[in-house]
JSON list of C-alpha atoms in Angstrom, two decimals:
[
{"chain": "Z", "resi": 1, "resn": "UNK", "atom": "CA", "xyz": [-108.00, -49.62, 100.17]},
{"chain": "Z", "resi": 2, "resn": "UNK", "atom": "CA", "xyz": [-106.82, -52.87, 101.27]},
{"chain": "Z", "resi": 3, "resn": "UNK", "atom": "CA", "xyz": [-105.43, -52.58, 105.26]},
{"chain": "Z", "resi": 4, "resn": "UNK", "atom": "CA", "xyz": [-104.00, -54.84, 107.96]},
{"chain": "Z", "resi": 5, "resn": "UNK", "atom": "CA", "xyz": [-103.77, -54.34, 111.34]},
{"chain": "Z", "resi": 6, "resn": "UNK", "atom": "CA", "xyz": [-101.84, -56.54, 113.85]},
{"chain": "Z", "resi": 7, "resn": "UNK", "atom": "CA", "xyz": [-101.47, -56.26, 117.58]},
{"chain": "Z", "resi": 8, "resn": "UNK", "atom": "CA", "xyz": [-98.64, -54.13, 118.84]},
{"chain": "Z", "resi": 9, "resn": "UNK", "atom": "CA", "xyz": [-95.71, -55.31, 120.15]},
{"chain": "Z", "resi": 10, "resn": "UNK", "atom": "CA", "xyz": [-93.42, -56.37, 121.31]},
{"chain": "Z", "resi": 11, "resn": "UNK", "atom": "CA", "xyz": [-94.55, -59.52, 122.65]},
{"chain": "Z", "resi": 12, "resn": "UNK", "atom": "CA", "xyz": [-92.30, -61.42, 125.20]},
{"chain": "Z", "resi": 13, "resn": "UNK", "atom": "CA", "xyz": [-92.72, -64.72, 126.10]},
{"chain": "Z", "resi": 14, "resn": "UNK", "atom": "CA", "xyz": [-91.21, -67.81, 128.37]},
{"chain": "Z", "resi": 15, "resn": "UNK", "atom": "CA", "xyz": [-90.50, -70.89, 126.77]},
{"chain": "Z", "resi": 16, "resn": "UNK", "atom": "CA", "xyz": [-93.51, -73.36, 126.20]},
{"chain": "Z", "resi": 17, "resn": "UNK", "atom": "CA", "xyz": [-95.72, -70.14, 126.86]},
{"chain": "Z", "resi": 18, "resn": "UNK", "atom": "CA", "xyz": [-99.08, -69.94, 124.82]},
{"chain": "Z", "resi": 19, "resn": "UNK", "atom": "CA", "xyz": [-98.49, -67.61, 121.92]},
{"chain": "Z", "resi": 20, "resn": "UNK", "atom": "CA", "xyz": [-101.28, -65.73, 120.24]},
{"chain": "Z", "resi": 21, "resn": "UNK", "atom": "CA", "xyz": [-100.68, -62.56, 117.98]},
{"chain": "Z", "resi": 22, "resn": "UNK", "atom": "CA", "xyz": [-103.86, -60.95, 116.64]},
{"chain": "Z", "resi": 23, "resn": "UNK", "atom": "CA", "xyz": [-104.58, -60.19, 112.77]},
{"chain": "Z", "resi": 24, "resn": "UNK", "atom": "CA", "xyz": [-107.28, -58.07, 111.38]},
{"chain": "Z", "resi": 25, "resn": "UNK", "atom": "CA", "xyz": [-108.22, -57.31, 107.99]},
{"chain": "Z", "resi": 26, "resn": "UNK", "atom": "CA", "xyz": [-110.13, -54.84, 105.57]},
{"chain": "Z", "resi": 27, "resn": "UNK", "atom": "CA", "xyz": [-110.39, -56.27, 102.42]},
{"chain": "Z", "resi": 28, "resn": "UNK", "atom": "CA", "xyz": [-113.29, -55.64, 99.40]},
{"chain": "Z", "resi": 29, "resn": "UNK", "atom": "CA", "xyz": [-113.97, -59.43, 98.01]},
{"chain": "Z", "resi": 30, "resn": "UNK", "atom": "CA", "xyz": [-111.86, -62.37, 98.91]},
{"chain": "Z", "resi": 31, "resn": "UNK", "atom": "CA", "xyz": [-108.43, -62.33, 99.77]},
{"chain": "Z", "resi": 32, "resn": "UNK", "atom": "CA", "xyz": [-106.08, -64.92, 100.98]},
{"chain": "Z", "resi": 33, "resn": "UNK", "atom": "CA", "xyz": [-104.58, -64.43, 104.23]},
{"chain": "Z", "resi": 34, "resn": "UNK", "atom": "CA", "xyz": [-100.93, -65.13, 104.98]},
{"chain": "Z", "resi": 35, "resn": "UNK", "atom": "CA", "xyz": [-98.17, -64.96, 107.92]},
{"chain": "Z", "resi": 36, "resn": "UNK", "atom": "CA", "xyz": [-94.67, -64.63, 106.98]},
{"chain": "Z", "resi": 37, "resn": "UNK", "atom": "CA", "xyz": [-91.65, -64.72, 109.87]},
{"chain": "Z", "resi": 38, "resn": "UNK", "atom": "CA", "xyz": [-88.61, -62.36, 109.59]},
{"chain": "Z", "resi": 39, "resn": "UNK", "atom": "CA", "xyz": [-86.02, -63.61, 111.42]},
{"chain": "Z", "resi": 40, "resn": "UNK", "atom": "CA", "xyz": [-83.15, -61.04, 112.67]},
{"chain": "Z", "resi": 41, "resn": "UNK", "atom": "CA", "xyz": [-81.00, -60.12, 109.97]},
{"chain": "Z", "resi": 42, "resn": "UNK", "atom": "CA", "xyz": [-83.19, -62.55, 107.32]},
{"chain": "Z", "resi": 43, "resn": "UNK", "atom": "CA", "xyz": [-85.43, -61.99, 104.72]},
{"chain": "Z", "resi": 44, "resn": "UNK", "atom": "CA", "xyz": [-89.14, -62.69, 105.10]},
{"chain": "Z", "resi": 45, "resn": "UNK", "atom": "CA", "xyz": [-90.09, -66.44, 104.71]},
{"chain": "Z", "resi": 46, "resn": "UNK", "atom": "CA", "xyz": [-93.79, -67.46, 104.17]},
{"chain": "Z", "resi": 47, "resn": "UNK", "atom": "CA", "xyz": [-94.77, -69.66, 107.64]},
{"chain": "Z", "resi": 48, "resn": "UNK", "atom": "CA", "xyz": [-98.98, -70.40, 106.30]},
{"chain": "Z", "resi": 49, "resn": "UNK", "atom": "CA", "xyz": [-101.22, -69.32, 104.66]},
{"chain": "Z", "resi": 50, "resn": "UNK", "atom": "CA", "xyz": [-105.41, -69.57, 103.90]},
{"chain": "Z", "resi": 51, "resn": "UNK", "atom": "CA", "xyz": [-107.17, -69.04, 100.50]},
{"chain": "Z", "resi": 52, "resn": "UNK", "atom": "CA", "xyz": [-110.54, -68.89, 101.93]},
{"chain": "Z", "resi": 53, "resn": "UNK", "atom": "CA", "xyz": [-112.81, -68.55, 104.68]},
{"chain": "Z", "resi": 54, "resn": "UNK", "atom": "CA", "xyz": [-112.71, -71.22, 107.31]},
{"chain": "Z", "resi": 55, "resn": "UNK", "atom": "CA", "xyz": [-109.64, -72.48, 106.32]},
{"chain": "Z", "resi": 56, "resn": "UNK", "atom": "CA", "xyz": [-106.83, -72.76, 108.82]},
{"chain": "Z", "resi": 57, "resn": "UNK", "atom": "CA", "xyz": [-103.36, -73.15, 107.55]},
{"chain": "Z", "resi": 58, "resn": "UNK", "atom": "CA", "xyz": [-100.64, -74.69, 109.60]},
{"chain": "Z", "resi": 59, "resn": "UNK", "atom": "CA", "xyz": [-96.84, -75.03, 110.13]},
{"chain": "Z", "resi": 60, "resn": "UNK", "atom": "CA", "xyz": [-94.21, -75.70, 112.25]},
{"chain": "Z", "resi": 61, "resn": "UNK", "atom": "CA", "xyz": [-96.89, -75.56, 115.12]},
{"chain": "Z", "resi": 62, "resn": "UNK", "atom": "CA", "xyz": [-98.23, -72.31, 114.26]},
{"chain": "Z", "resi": 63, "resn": "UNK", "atom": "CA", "xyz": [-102.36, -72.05, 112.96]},
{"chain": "Z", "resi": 64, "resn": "UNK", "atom": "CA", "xyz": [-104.22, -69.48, 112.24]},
{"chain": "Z", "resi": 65, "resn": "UNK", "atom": "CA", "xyz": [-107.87, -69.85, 110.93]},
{"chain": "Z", "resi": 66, "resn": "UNK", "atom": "CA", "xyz": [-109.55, -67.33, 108.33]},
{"chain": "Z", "resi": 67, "resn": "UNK", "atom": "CA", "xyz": [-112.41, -65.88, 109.75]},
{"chain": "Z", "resi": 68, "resn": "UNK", "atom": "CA", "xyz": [-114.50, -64.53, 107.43]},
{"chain": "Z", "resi": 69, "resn": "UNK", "atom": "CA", "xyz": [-117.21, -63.17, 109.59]},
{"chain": "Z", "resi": 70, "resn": "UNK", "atom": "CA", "xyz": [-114.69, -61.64, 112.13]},
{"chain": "Z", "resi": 71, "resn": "UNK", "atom": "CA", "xyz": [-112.26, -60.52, 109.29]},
{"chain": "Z", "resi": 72, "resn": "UNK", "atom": "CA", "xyz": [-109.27, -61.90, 111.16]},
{"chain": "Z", "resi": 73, "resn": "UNK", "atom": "CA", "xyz": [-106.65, -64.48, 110.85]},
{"chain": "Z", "resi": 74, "resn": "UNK", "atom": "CA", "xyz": [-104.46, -64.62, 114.55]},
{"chain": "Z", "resi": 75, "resn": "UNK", "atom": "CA", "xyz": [-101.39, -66.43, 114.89]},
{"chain": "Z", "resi": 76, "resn": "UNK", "atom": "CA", "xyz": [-101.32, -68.92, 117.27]},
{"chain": "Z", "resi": 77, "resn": "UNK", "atom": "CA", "xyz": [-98.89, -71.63, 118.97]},
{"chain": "Z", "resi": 78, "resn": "UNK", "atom": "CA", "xyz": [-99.82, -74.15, 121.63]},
{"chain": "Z", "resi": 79, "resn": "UNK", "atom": "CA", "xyz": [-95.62, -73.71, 122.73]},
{"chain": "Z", "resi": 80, "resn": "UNK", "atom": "CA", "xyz": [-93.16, -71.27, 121.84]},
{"chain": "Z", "resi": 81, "resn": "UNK", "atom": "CA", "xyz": [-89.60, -71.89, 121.74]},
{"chain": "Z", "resi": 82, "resn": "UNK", "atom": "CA", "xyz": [-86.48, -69.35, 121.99]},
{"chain": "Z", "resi": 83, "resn": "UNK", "atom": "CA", "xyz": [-86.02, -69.97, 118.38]},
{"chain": "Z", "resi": 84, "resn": "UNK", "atom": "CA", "xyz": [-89.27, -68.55, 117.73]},
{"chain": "Z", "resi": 85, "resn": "UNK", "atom": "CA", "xyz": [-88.11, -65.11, 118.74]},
{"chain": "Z", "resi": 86, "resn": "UNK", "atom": "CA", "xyz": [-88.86, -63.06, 115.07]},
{"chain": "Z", "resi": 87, "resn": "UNK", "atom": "CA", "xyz": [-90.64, -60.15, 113.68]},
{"chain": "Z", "resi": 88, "resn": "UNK", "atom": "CA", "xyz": [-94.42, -61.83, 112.54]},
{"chain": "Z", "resi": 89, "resn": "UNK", "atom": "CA", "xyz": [-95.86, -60.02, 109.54]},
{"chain": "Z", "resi": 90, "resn": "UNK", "atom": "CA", "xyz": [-99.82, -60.67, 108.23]},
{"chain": "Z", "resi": 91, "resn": "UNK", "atom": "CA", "xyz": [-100.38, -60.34, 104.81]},
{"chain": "Z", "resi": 92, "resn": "UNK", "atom": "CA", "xyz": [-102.87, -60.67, 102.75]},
{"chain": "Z", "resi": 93, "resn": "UNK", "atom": "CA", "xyz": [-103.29, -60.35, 98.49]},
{"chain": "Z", "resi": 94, "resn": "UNK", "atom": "CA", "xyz": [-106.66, -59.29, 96.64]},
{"chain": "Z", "resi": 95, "resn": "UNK", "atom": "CA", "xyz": [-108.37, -61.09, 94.04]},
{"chain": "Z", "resi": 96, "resn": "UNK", "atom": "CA", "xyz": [-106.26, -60.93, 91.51]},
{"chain": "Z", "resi": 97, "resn": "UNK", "atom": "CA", "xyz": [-103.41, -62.22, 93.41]},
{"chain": "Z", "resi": 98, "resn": "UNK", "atom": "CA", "xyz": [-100.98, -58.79, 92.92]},
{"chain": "Z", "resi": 99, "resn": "UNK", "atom": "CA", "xyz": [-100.84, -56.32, 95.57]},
{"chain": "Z", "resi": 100, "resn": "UNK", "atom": "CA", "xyz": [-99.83, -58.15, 98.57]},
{"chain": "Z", "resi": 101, "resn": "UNK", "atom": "CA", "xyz": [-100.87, -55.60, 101.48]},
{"chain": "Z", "resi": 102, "resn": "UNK", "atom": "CA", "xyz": [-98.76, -56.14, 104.92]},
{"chain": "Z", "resi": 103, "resn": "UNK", "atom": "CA", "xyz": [-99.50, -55.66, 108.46]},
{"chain": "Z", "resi": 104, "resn": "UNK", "atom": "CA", "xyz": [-96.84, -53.84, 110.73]},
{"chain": "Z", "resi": 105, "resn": "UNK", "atom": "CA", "xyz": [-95.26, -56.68, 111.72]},
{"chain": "Z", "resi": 106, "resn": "UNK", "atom": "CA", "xyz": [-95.13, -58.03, 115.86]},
{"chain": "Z", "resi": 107, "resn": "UNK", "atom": "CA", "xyz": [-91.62, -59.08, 117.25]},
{"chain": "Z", "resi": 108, "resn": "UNK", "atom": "CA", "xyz": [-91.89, -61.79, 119.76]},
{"chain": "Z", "resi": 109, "resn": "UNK", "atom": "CA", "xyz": [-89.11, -62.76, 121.69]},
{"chain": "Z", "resi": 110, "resn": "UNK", "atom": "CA", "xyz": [-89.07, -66.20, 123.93]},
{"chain": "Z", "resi": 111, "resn": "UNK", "atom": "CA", "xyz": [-87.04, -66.16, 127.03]},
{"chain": "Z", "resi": 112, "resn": "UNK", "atom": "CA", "xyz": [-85.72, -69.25, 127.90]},
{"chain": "T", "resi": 1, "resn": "UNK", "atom": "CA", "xyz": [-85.48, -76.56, 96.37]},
{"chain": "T", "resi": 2, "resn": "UNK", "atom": "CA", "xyz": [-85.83, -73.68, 94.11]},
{"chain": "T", "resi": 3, "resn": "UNK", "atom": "CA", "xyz": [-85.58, -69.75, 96.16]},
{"chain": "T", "resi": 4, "resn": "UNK", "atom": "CA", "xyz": [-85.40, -65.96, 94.78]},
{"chain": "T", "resi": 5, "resn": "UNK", "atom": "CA", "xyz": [-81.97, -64.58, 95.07]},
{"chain": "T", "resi": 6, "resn": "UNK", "atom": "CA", "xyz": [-81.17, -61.20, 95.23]},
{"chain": "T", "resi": 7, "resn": "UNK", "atom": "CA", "xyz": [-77.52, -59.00, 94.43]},
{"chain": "T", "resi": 8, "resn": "UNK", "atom": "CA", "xyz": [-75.80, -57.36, 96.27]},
{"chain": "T", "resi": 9, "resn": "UNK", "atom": "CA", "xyz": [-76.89, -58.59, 99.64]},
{"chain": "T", "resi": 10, "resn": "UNK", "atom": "CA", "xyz": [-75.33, -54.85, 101.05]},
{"chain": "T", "resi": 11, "resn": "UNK", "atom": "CA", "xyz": [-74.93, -51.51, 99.12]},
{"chain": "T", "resi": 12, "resn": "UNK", "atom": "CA", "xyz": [-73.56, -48.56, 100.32]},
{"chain": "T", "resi": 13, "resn": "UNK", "atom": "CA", "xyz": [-73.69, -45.32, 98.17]},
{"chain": "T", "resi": 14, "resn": "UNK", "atom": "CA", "xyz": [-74.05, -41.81, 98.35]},
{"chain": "T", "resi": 15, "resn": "UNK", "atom": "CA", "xyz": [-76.64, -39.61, 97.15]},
{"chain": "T", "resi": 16, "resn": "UNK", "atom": "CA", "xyz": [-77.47, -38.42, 93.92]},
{"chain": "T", "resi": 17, "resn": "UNK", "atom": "CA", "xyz": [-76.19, -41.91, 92.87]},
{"chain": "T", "resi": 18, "resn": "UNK", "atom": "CA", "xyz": [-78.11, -44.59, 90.43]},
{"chain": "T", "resi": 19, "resn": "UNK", "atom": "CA", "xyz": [-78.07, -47.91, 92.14]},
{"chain": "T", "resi": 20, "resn": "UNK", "atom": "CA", "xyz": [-79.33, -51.33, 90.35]},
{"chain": "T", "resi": 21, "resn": "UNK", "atom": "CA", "xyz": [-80.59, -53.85, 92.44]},
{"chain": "T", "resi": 22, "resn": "UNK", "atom": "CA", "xyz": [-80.49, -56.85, 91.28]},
{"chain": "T", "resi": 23, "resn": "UNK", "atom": "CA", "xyz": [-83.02, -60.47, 91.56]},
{"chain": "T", "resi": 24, "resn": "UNK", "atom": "CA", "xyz": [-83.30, -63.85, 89.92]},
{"chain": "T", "resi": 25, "resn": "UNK", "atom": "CA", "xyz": [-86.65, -65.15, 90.47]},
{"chain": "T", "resi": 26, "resn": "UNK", "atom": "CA", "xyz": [-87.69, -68.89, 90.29]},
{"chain": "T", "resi": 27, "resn": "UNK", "atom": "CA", "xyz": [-87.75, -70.02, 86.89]},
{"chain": "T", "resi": 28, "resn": "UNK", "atom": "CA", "xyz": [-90.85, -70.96, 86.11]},
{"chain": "T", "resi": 29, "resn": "UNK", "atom": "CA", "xyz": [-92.55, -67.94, 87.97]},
{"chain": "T", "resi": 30, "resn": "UNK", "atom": "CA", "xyz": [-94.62, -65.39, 86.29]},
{"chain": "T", "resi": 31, "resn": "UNK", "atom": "CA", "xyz": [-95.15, -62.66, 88.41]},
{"chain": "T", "resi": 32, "resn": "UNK", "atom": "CA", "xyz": [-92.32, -60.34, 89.88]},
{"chain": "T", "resi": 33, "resn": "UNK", "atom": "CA", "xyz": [-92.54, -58.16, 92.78]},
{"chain": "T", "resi": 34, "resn": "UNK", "atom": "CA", "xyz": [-90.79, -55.40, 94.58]},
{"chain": "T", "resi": 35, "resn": "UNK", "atom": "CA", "xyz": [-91.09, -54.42, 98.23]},
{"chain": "T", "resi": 36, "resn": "UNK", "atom": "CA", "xyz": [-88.73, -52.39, 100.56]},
{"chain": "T", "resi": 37, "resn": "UNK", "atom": "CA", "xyz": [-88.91, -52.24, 104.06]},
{"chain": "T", "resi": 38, "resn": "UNK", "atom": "CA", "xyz": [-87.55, -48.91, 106.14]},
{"chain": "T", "resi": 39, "resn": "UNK", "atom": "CA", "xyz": [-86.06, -50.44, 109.20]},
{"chain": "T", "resi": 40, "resn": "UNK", "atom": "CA", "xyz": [-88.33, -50.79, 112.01]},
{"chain": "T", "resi": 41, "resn": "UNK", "atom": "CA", "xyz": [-91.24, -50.51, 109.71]},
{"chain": "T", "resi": 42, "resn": "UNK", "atom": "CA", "xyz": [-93.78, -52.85, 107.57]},
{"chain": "T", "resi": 43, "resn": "UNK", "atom": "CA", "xyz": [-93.04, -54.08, 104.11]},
{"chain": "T", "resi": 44, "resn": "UNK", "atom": "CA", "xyz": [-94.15, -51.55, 101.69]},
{"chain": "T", "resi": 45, "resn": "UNK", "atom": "CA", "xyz": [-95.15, -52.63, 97.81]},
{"chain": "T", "resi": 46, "resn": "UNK", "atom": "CA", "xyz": [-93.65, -50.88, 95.32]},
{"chain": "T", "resi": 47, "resn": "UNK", "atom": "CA", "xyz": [-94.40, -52.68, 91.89]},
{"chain": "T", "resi": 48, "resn": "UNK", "atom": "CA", "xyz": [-95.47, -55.57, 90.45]},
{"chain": "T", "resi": 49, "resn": "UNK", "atom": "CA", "xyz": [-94.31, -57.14, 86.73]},
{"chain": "T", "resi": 50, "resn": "UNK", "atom": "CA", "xyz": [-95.90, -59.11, 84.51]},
{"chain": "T", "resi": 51, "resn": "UNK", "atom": "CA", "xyz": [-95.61, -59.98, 81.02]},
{"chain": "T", "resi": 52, "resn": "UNK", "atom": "CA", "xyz": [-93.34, -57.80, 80.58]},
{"chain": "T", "resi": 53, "resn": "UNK", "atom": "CA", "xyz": [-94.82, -54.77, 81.88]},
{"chain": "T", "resi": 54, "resn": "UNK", "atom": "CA", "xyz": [-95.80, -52.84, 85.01]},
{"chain": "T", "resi": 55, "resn": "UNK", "atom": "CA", "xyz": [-99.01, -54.15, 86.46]},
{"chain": "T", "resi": 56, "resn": "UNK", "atom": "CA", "xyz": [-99.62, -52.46, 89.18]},
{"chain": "T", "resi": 57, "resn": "UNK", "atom": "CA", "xyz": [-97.44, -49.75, 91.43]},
{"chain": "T", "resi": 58, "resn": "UNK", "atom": "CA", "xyz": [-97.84, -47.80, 94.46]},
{"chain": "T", "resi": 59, "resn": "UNK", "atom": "CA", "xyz": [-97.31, -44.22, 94.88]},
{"chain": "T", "resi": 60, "resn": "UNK", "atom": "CA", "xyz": [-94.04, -45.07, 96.54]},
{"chain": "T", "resi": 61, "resn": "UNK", "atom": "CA", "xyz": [-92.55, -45.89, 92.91]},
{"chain": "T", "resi": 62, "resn": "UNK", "atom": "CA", "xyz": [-92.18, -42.19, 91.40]},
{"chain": "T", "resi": 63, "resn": "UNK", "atom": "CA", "xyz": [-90.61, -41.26, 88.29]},
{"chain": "T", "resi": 64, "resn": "UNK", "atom": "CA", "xyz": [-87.11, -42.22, 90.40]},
{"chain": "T", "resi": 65, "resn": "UNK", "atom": "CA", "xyz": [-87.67, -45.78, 90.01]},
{"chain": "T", "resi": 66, "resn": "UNK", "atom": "CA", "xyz": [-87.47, -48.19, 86.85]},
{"chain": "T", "resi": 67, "resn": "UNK", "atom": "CA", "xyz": [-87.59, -51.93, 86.63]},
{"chain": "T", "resi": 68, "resn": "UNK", "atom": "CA", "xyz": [-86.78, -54.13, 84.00]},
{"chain": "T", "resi": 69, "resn": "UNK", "atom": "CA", "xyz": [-86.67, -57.70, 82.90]},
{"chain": "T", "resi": 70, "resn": "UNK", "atom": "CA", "xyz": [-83.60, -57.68, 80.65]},
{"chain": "T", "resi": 71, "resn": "UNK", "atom": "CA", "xyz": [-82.37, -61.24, 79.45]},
{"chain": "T", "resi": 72, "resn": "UNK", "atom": "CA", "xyz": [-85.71, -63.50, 81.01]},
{"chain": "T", "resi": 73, "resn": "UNK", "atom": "CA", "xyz": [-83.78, -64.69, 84.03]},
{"chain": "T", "resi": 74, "resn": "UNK", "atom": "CA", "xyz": [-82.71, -61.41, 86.02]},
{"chain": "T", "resi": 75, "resn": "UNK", "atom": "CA", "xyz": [-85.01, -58.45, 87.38]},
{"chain": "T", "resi": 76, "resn": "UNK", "atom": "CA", "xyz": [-84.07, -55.29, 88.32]},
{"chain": "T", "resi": 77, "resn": "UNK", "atom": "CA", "xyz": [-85.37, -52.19, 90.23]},
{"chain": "T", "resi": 78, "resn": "UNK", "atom": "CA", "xyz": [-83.46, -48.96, 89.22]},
{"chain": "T", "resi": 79, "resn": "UNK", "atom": "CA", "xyz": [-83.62, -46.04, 91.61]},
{"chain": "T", "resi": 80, "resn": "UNK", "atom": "CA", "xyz": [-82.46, -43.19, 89.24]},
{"chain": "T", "resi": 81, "resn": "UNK", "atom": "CA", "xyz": [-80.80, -40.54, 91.75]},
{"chain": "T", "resi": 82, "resn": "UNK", "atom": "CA", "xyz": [-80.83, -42.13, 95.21]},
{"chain": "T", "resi": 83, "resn": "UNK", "atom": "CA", "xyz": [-81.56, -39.52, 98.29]},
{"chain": "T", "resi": 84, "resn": "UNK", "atom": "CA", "xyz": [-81.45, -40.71, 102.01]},
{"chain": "T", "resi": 85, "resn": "UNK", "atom": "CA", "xyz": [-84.71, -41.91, 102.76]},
{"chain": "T", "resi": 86, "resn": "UNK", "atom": "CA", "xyz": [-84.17, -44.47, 100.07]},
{"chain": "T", "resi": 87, "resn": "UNK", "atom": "CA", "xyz": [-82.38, -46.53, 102.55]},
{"chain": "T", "resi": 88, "resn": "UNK", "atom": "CA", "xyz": [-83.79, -49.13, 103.34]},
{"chain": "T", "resi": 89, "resn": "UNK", "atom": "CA", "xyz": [-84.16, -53.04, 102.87]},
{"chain": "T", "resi": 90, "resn": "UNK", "atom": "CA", "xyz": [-85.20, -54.07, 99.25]},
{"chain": "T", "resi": 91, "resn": "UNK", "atom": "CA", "xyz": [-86.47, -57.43, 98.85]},
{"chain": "T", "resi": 92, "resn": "UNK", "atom": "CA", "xyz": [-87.87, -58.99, 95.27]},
{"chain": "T", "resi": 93, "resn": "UNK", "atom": "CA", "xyz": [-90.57, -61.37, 95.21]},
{"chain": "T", "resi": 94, "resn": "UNK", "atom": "CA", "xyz": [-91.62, -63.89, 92.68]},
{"chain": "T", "resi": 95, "resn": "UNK", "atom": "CA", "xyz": [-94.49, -66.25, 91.84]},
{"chain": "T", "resi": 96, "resn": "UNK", "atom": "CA", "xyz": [-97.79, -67.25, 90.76]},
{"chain": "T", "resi": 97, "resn": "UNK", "atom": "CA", "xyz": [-101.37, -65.61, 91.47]},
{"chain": "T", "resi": 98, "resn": "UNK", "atom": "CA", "xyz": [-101.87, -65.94, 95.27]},
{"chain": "T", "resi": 99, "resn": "UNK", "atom": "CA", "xyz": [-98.46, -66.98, 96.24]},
{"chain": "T", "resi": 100, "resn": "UNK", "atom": "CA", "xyz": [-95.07, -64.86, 96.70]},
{"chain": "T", "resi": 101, "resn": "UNK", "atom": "CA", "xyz": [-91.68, -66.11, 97.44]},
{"chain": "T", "resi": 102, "resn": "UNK", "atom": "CA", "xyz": [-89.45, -63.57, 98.85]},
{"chain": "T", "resi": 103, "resn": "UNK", "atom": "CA", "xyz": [-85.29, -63.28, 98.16]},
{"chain": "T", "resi": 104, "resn": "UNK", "atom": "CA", "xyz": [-83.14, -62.30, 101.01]},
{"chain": "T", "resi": 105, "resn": "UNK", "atom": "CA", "xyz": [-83.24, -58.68, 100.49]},
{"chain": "T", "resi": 106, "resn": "UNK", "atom": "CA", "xyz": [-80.88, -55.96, 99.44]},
{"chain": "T", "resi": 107, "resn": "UNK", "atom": "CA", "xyz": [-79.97, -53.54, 102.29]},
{"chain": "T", "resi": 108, "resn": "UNK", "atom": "CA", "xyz": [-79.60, -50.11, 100.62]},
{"chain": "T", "resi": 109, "resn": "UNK", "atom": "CA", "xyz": [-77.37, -47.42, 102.47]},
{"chain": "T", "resi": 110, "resn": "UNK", "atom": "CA", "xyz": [-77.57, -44.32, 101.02]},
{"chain": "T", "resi": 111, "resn": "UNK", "atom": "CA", "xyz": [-75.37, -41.82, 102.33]}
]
């Protein structure tokens, strides 16, 4: 079935660090490719997301780029900030747009 | 801006008990969802709901489990005799095809 695998963590990080947090994927057809943020005690909030290979969805600084011929989709961020610090979860849905399929999830936390 | 909300945002019981949790999706929203999430650990499926009927569920949602659109606005996951490793956090989902929102989550005790 449908799997995907993130880097372990936890990650820790200074402020304005470089932040990159790997996402691989085994998928049959096309899926779209998501990241959603968990902050601590919150529910899970969609940050991006790409619907097909090549595209790179963006927000709040964060991109990540569907790559289609490396089946991955990392997380990255030119700058982190201490509010940053959250559990990052990659998801991604089939076809048919049901059975969204999550990774483990990678806590970062940002030092200041 | 319109979000999933889900009742009660806590719920403590003890086991052997039927608990109903509870969700409002977004109005216009088709698809219904339900994922829990063992602390520490990745968000799980459990079932999705569509047109008034199970579409798809994973082996996670036994015979223990029920969910049910009852009056168009609210849906709810029934878990039928709770034991302890049914704690965990329960969070509903709503949407289109391709696109979930999530509620806040219910965190389930059961003790």
């Amino acid at each position: 079935g449908d799997s995907v695998t993130q880097m372990e963590g936890p990650v820790t990080l200074s402020e304005e660090a470089f932040l990159t947090i790997n996402c691989t994927y085994t998928a049959t057809g096309y899926p779209s490719l998501f990241w959603y943020v968990q902050y601590p005690g919150e529910g899970l909030q969609l940050l991006l997301k790409a619907t097909k290979a090549d595209d790179k969805g963006s927000n709040k600084g964060f991109e990540a780029t569907y790559r289609k011929e490396t089946t991955s989709f990392h997380l990255e961020k030119g700058s982190v900030q201490v509010s940053d610090s959250a559990v990052y979860f990659c998801a991604l849905v089939d076809n048919y747009g049901q059975n969204f399929v999550f990774g483990p999830g990678t806590r970062l936390s940002v030092l200041p | 801006e319109p979000e999933v909300t889900q009742t009660p945002s806590h719920q403590v019981t003890q086991m052997g008990q039927e608990v109903i949790l509870r969700c409002v999706p977004i109005s216009n929203h088709l698809y219904f969802y339900w994922y829990r999430q063992i602390l520490g650990q990745k968000v799980e499926f459990l079932v999705s709901f569509y047109n008034n009927e199970i579409s798809e569920k994973s082996e996670i949602f036994d015979d223990q489990f029920s969910v049910e659109r009852p009056d168009g606005s609210n849906f709810t996951l029934k878990i039928r005799s709770t034991k302890l490793e049914d704690s965990a956090m329960y969070f509903c989902a709503s949407g289109h095809s391709y696109e979930q929102y999530f509620g806040p989550g219910t965190r389930l005790t059961v003790t």
